[in-house]
């Protein structure tokens, strides 16, 4: 007998099993590739772009301007590259622009479209805004009251993630952009403009000495290293998150799929025990038999792996681009390394192969007589339950099917569980981001406007409440703000987590976000240093204020001024419950209570494609695994189905009797899937604090739970319904011909 | 006549490969009788039985059972017909392995219109003592008795047995046939038994022989034997 002839026939009869096993393999591999390609592509692009366009190591500003000749002296003394960057901010009503005079040494721009500005009336603008607002080369834009022609679009290394203000939590490409004009035009429009210094350190630069010298001679006003600059760190952090997710997916999901397919394969092989017994009795070598069944098993791995690899190789561009939503329109080369693609074929194939081989080997160890009688695995003790119960026969049958086939029940459960989990995770993401917006209101306080001033001021704060807000960093350079308020301040949220009100006159209070980022808690001594002077201070934390969005420690204005070495009358921000009419050049930034929610909404919009793709994948996993399993289940019950038909059972009744055991798994599967999704979301949110400096409360609303349950149930019943025809198609006479069960 | 088969034709395959499983078979059987149908393998016995039992439909001809025309019924109507009127027993017992003896009978009683009491039928086939056992824990003969009980519990008009002793030894065969006799006497169920074992013919009221899809002979049995007297 030529065993090989069986391949085509066997695959044809079991087509739906092979199709669903292949689909499952593909879906899981695809998810892995998607995240892997995006992550590695972005990382590579980031590294290349950073080095090609001379990304800064730090940005700082000083109260006194550093003369140009001193810059080159400092460069030689400390082995650094140092450049003065001139910029200006303008507000055109509908949008705000940060205009630069081009640099020569650090943070250079790359033209995306068009060309660099050559004439006085030409500007180039950041590419993200141009794409979002459909601004084309040749369009005209008003900047600083004058009309310019857009000559081109650009990217620059310290703005690949377009955060408008560093206190923001999400990019803004809708109402904010960067622009360059010619140096002459910049000078005519803005004079000297504002100044930032950009620095690239040498390998053996003494950074602390360098910063101290700058502070002693020119008074450091702000200092931000690239490591704590969200606009820069985000590039690698999000990419790393993608890569981490991809390994997570590779470990969790295919394992689950593999378990599922192995169990199903095992059952199919067991169902062929009579043939295996016969062949073995005829003197067929064991290795040949094992190879024969392993080849069957390898099919979903090879086909699924190959299709996915080819798919991923061809589509790596669009794939990777799914991960670009948050960035400026970068153009990374998304490629799938051949070894990863090869692994995608080899790994699942090998696992299925081995599983089938072990299964056949185990069977071959059984008594040949038992195999021939088809009795191996038929004597499970657990099926003997409820024999004396007076319950309906259908119910007893369902229960015995469930406990008598733990592997199969597990797979059905897994399908439901995974479907519910992935779907719930998608919804939970949406809910959590929305919850940020909703909760933020209460946690910020009751002010509607926060005006950040250009300089330190004294005197009455023009009808608002005075606030002193200064940047500090902890020993590991993690930044936060020190905030000083007056004792009678009412607009800032000062409710502590204990339910009391923060007594800022006598103590220091930390926001929950700062607590999470810096790892200090109530009662701890916390040592931090000024970003300017690097002078160290230690305070005791007296309490925690619930605020997952702002990273600060708050105390009285007097105490904070003392730490910073300022006059206790000084303030540099004004909180107000109504719009204040402040002179334009006094204000560097206006934060309204709406801007936060807008950022969250933008984040949701940018990610919604990915989220819905995720939910779609959840449903495919659910349907494919249920379909594969229930299909196996019906094949195994061929004899029962035909006998029930002969006995005059209607097709619908037969179908529900055979599959009803699965219904018992539906609710637990959904419930545990939702719980797991919430768990993963909580873990994800914890990671999010580090990357986005934002605490997202892991949330899953009742409505989302209902939606998840409904979707999963629909998938469940849909896959069962798809298999109804299998009962209709079972031929009574044929099935009963081929012998005993 | 209770069962009326008129020029029944059934063809499998087409062209060169065509096989006439039934080639114009005519047959009538009275109510309550035991009819043994004999014939070599492949002569069309099972096909005839399946047609009468509503498992499949004829290409041509007509079958009536108890005045109801079976030919031309829809699939749904055939299902209802089987549910109400027909009990099947096969060579391989085809019990549901995950159900106990009692449950295998009960599950049919649950859908039947006027079922017999499960206890009664279990007692009639002397399998009460095995009621909580699973099929795999029974011998072939015992399983076949369960299959008869399952067929009978719906109190059918017709009991159709296809090679019901084909997989059994002489002793078990005799015992199974004894119960067929008993059931026929107790409930008056018209019974058709297909076999290629000439020895069984003794218990029949009517013996029919089939050859090449046609009825070759029809004999009323004047010397009916009991199962114990059969020479198997
Ligand atoms: N489903 C089928 N497809 C093709 N041929 C069939 C089918 N069923 C029966 N036959 C053929 O019809 C003939 C009669 O079969 P059957 O009624 O089973 O005979 P018996 O039961 O007397 O052995 C045989 O030649 C058999 O091969
Ligand atoms: Mg036959």
Coordinates of C-alpha atoms in Angstrom, one line a residue, chain A residues 448-655:
Chain A
X448 CA -9.6 76.8 33.0
X449 CA -6.4 78.6 31.9
X450 CA -2.8 78.2 32.8
X451 CA -0.6 81.0 31.5
X452 CA 3.1 80.1 31.5
X453 CA 5.1 83.4 31.5
X454 CA 8.3 84.2 29.7
X455 CA 10.0 85.5 32.7
X456 CA 9.8 85.6 36.5
X457 CA 7.4 88.3 37.6
X458 CA 6.4 89.9 40.9
X459 CA 3.3 91.6 42.2
X460 CA -0.4 91.0 41.7
X461 CA -1.1 88.2 39.2
X462 CA -3.7 90.1 37.2
X463 CA -6.8 88.5 38.7
X464 CA -5.5 84.9 38.7
X465 CA -3.5 82.9 41.1
X466 CA 0.2 83.0 41.1
X467 CA 2.2 79.8 40.5
X468 CA 5.9 79.2 40.5
X469 CA 6.8 76.2 38.3
X470 CA 10.4 75.0 37.9
X471 CA 12.1 72.0 36.3
X472 CA 14.1 69.6 38.5
X473 CA 15.5 66.2 38.0
X474 CA 16.2 63.2 40.3
X475 CA 19.5 61.3 40.6
X476 CA 18.6 59.3 37.5
X477 CA 17.9 62.5 35.4
X478 CA 14.1 61.8 35.5
X479 CA 12.5 65.2 35.2
X480 CA 9.6 66.7 37.1
X481 CA 8.3 70.1 38.1
X482 CA 8.5 71.8 41.5
X483 CA 5.3 73.9 41.9
X484 CA 4.9 76.6 44.5
X485 CA 1.4 78.0 45.3
X486 CA 0.0 80.4 47.8
X487 CA -1.7 79.1 51.0
X488 CA -5.0 80.4 49.8
X489 CA -4.8 78.9 46.3
X490 CA -8.1 77.4 45.2
X491 CA -7.7 76.6 41.5
X492 CA -5.1 73.8 41.7
X493 CA -6.2 70.4 42.8
X494 CA -4.8 69.9 46.3
X495 CA -6.9 66.9 47.4
X496 CA -4.7 64.2 48.8
X497 CA -5.2 60.5 48.3
X498 CA -6.1 60.2 52.0
X499 CA -9.1 62.5 51.4
X500 CA -7.7 65.5 53.1
X501 CA -6.4 68.8 51.7
X502 CA -2.6 69.2 51.1
X503 CA -1.2 71.5 53.7
X504 CA 1.3 73.1 51.3
X505 CA 2.4 75.8 53.8
X506 CA 4.2 73.1 55.8
X507 CA 4.9 70.2 53.5
X508 CA 5.6 68.7 50.1
X509 CA 3.1 66.7 48.1
X510 CA 3.8 64.5 45.1
X511 CA 1.4 63.8 42.2
X512 CA 0.6 60.1 41.6
X513 CA 2.3 60.4 38.2
X514 CA 5.5 61.7 39.7
X515 CA 5.3 59.0 42.3
X516 CA 5.1 56.4 39.5
X517 CA 8.0 57.9 37.5
X518 CA 10.4 58.7 40.3
X519 CA 9.5 55.9 42.6
X520 CA 9.1 58.0 45.8
X521 CA 6.2 57.7 48.1
X522 CA 4.6 59.3 51.1
X523 CA 7.0 59.5 54.0
X524 CA 10.1 59.1 51.8
X525 CA 13.0 61.4 51.8
X526 CA 13.5 62.6 48.2
X527 CA 16.7 64.0 46.8
X528 CA 16.7 65.9 43.6
X529 CA 18.6 68.7 41.9
X530 CA 18.0 71.8 40.1
X531 CA 18.4 71.5 36.3
X532 CA 20.3 74.7 36.2
X533 CA 22.7 74.6 39.2
X534 CA 22.8 70.8 39.7
X535 CA 22.5 71.8 43.4
X536 CA 21.0 68.9 45.4
X537 CA 18.0 69.3 47.8
X538 CA 16.3 66.7 50.0
X539 CA 12.7 67.0 51.1
X540 CA 10.3 64.7 52.9
X541 CA 7.2 63.8 51.0
X542 CA 4.1 64.4 53.2
X543 CA 1.4 63.2 50.9
X544 CA 0.2 62.2 47.5
X545 CA -2.2 64.1 45.2
X546 CA -4.2 62.1 42.7
X547 CA -3.0 63.4 39.3
X548 CA -1.9 60.9 36.7
X549 CA -1.2 63.5 34.1
X550 CA 1.1 66.0 35.6
X551 CA 4.5 65.2 37.0
X552 CA 5.1 67.4 40.0
X553 CA 5.8 68.0 43.6
X554 CA 3.8 70.9 45.1
X555 CA 4.5 73.1 48.2
X556 CA 4.2 76.7 49.2
X557 CA 5.6 79.4 46.8
X558 CA 8.0 80.5 49.6
X559 CA 9.5 77.0 50.0
X560 CA 9.9 76.4 46.3
X561 CA 11.4 79.8 45.8
X562 CA 13.8 79.0 48.6
X563 CA 15.0 75.8 47.0
X564 CA 15.5 77.5 43.7
X565 CA 17.3 80.5 45.3
X566 CA 14.6 83.0 44.1
X567 CA 12.7 85.8 45.7
X568 CA 9.6 84.5 47.5
X569 CA 7.5 87.0 45.6
X570 CA 8.5 85.4 42.2
X571 CA 6.1 83.6 40.1
X572 CA 6.2 82.4 36.4
X573 CA 2.7 81.2 35.8
X574 CA -0.9 82.3 36.4
X575 CA -3.9 80.1 37.0
X576 CA -7.3 81.5 36.2
X577 CA -10.9 80.4 35.9
X578 CA -11.5 82.8 33.1
X579 CA -9.6 84.1 30.2
X580 CA -7.2 86.9 31.1
X581 CA -6.1 89.7 28.9
X582 CA -2.3 89.4 29.2
X583 CA 0.1 91.1 26.9
X584 CA 1.2 88.7 24.2
X585 CA 4.9 88.8 24.8
X586 CA 4.5 88.0 28.5
X587 CA 3.0 84.6 27.8
X588 CA 5.1 81.7 26.4
X589 CA 2.3 79.1 26.6
X590 CA -1.4 79.0 27.3
X591 CA -2.8 75.6 28.5
X592 CA -6.5 75.3 28.6
X593 CA -8.5 72.5 30.2
X594 CA -9.6 71.5 26.7
X595 CA -6.2 70.9 25.2
X596 CA -5.7 67.8 27.3
X597 CA -8.8 66.1 26.1
X598 CA -8.0 67.1 22.5
X599 CA -4.6 65.4 22.9
X600 CA -6.3 62.2 24.1
X601 CA -8.8 62.3 21.3
X602 CA -6.0 62.7 18.8
X603 CA -4.2 59.8 20.3
X604 CA -7.3 57.7 19.9
X605 CA -7.8 58.8 16.3
X606 CA -4.2 57.9 15.4
X607 CA -4.4 54.5 17.0
X608 CA -8.0 53.5 16.1
X609 CA -6.9 51.7 12.9
X610 CA -4.6 49.5 14.9
X611 CA -7.1 48.9 17.6
X612 CA -9.9 47.8 15.2
X613 CA -7.4 45.6 13.3
X614 CA -6.7 44.1 16.7
X615 CA -10.3 43.5 17.4
X616 CA -10.7 42.0 13.9
X617 CA -7.8 39.6 14.6
X618 CA -9.5 38.6 17.9
X619 CA -12.6 37.6 16.0
X620 CA -10.7 35.6 13.4
X621 CA -8.8 33.7 16.1
X622 CA -12.1 33.0 17.8
X623 CA -13.9 31.8 14.7
X624 CA -11.0 29.9 13.2
X625 CA -10.2 28.0 16.4
X626 CA -13.8 27.2 17.1
X627 CA -14.4 26.2 13.6
X628 CA -11.4 23.9 13.5
X629 CA -12.4 22.2 16.8
X630 CA -16.1 21.9 16.2
X631 CA -15.3 20.5 12.8
X632 CA -13.1 17.9 14.4
X633 CA -15.9 17.2 16.9
X634 CA -18.5 16.6 14.2
X635 CA -16.1 14.4 12.2
X636 CA -15.5 12.3 15.3
X637 CA -19.2 12.0 15.8
X638 CA -20.0 10.9 12.3
X639 CA -21.4 7.6 13.4
X640 CA -23.5 9.1 16.1
X641 CA -24.9 11.7 13.7
X642 CA -25.9 9.2 11.2
X643 CA -27.5 6.9 13.7
X644 CA -29.4 9.8 15.2
X645 CA -30.6 10.6 11.7
X646 CA -31.7 7.1 11.2
X647 CA -33.6 7.2 14.5
X648 CA -35.5 10.2 13.1
X649 CA -33.8 13.1 14.9
X650 CA -34.1 16.3 13.0
X651 CA -30.8 17.8 11.8
X652 CA -31.1 20.8 14.0
X653 CA -31.7 18.7 17.1
X654 CA -28.7 16.5 16.2
X655 CA -26.5 19.5 15.7

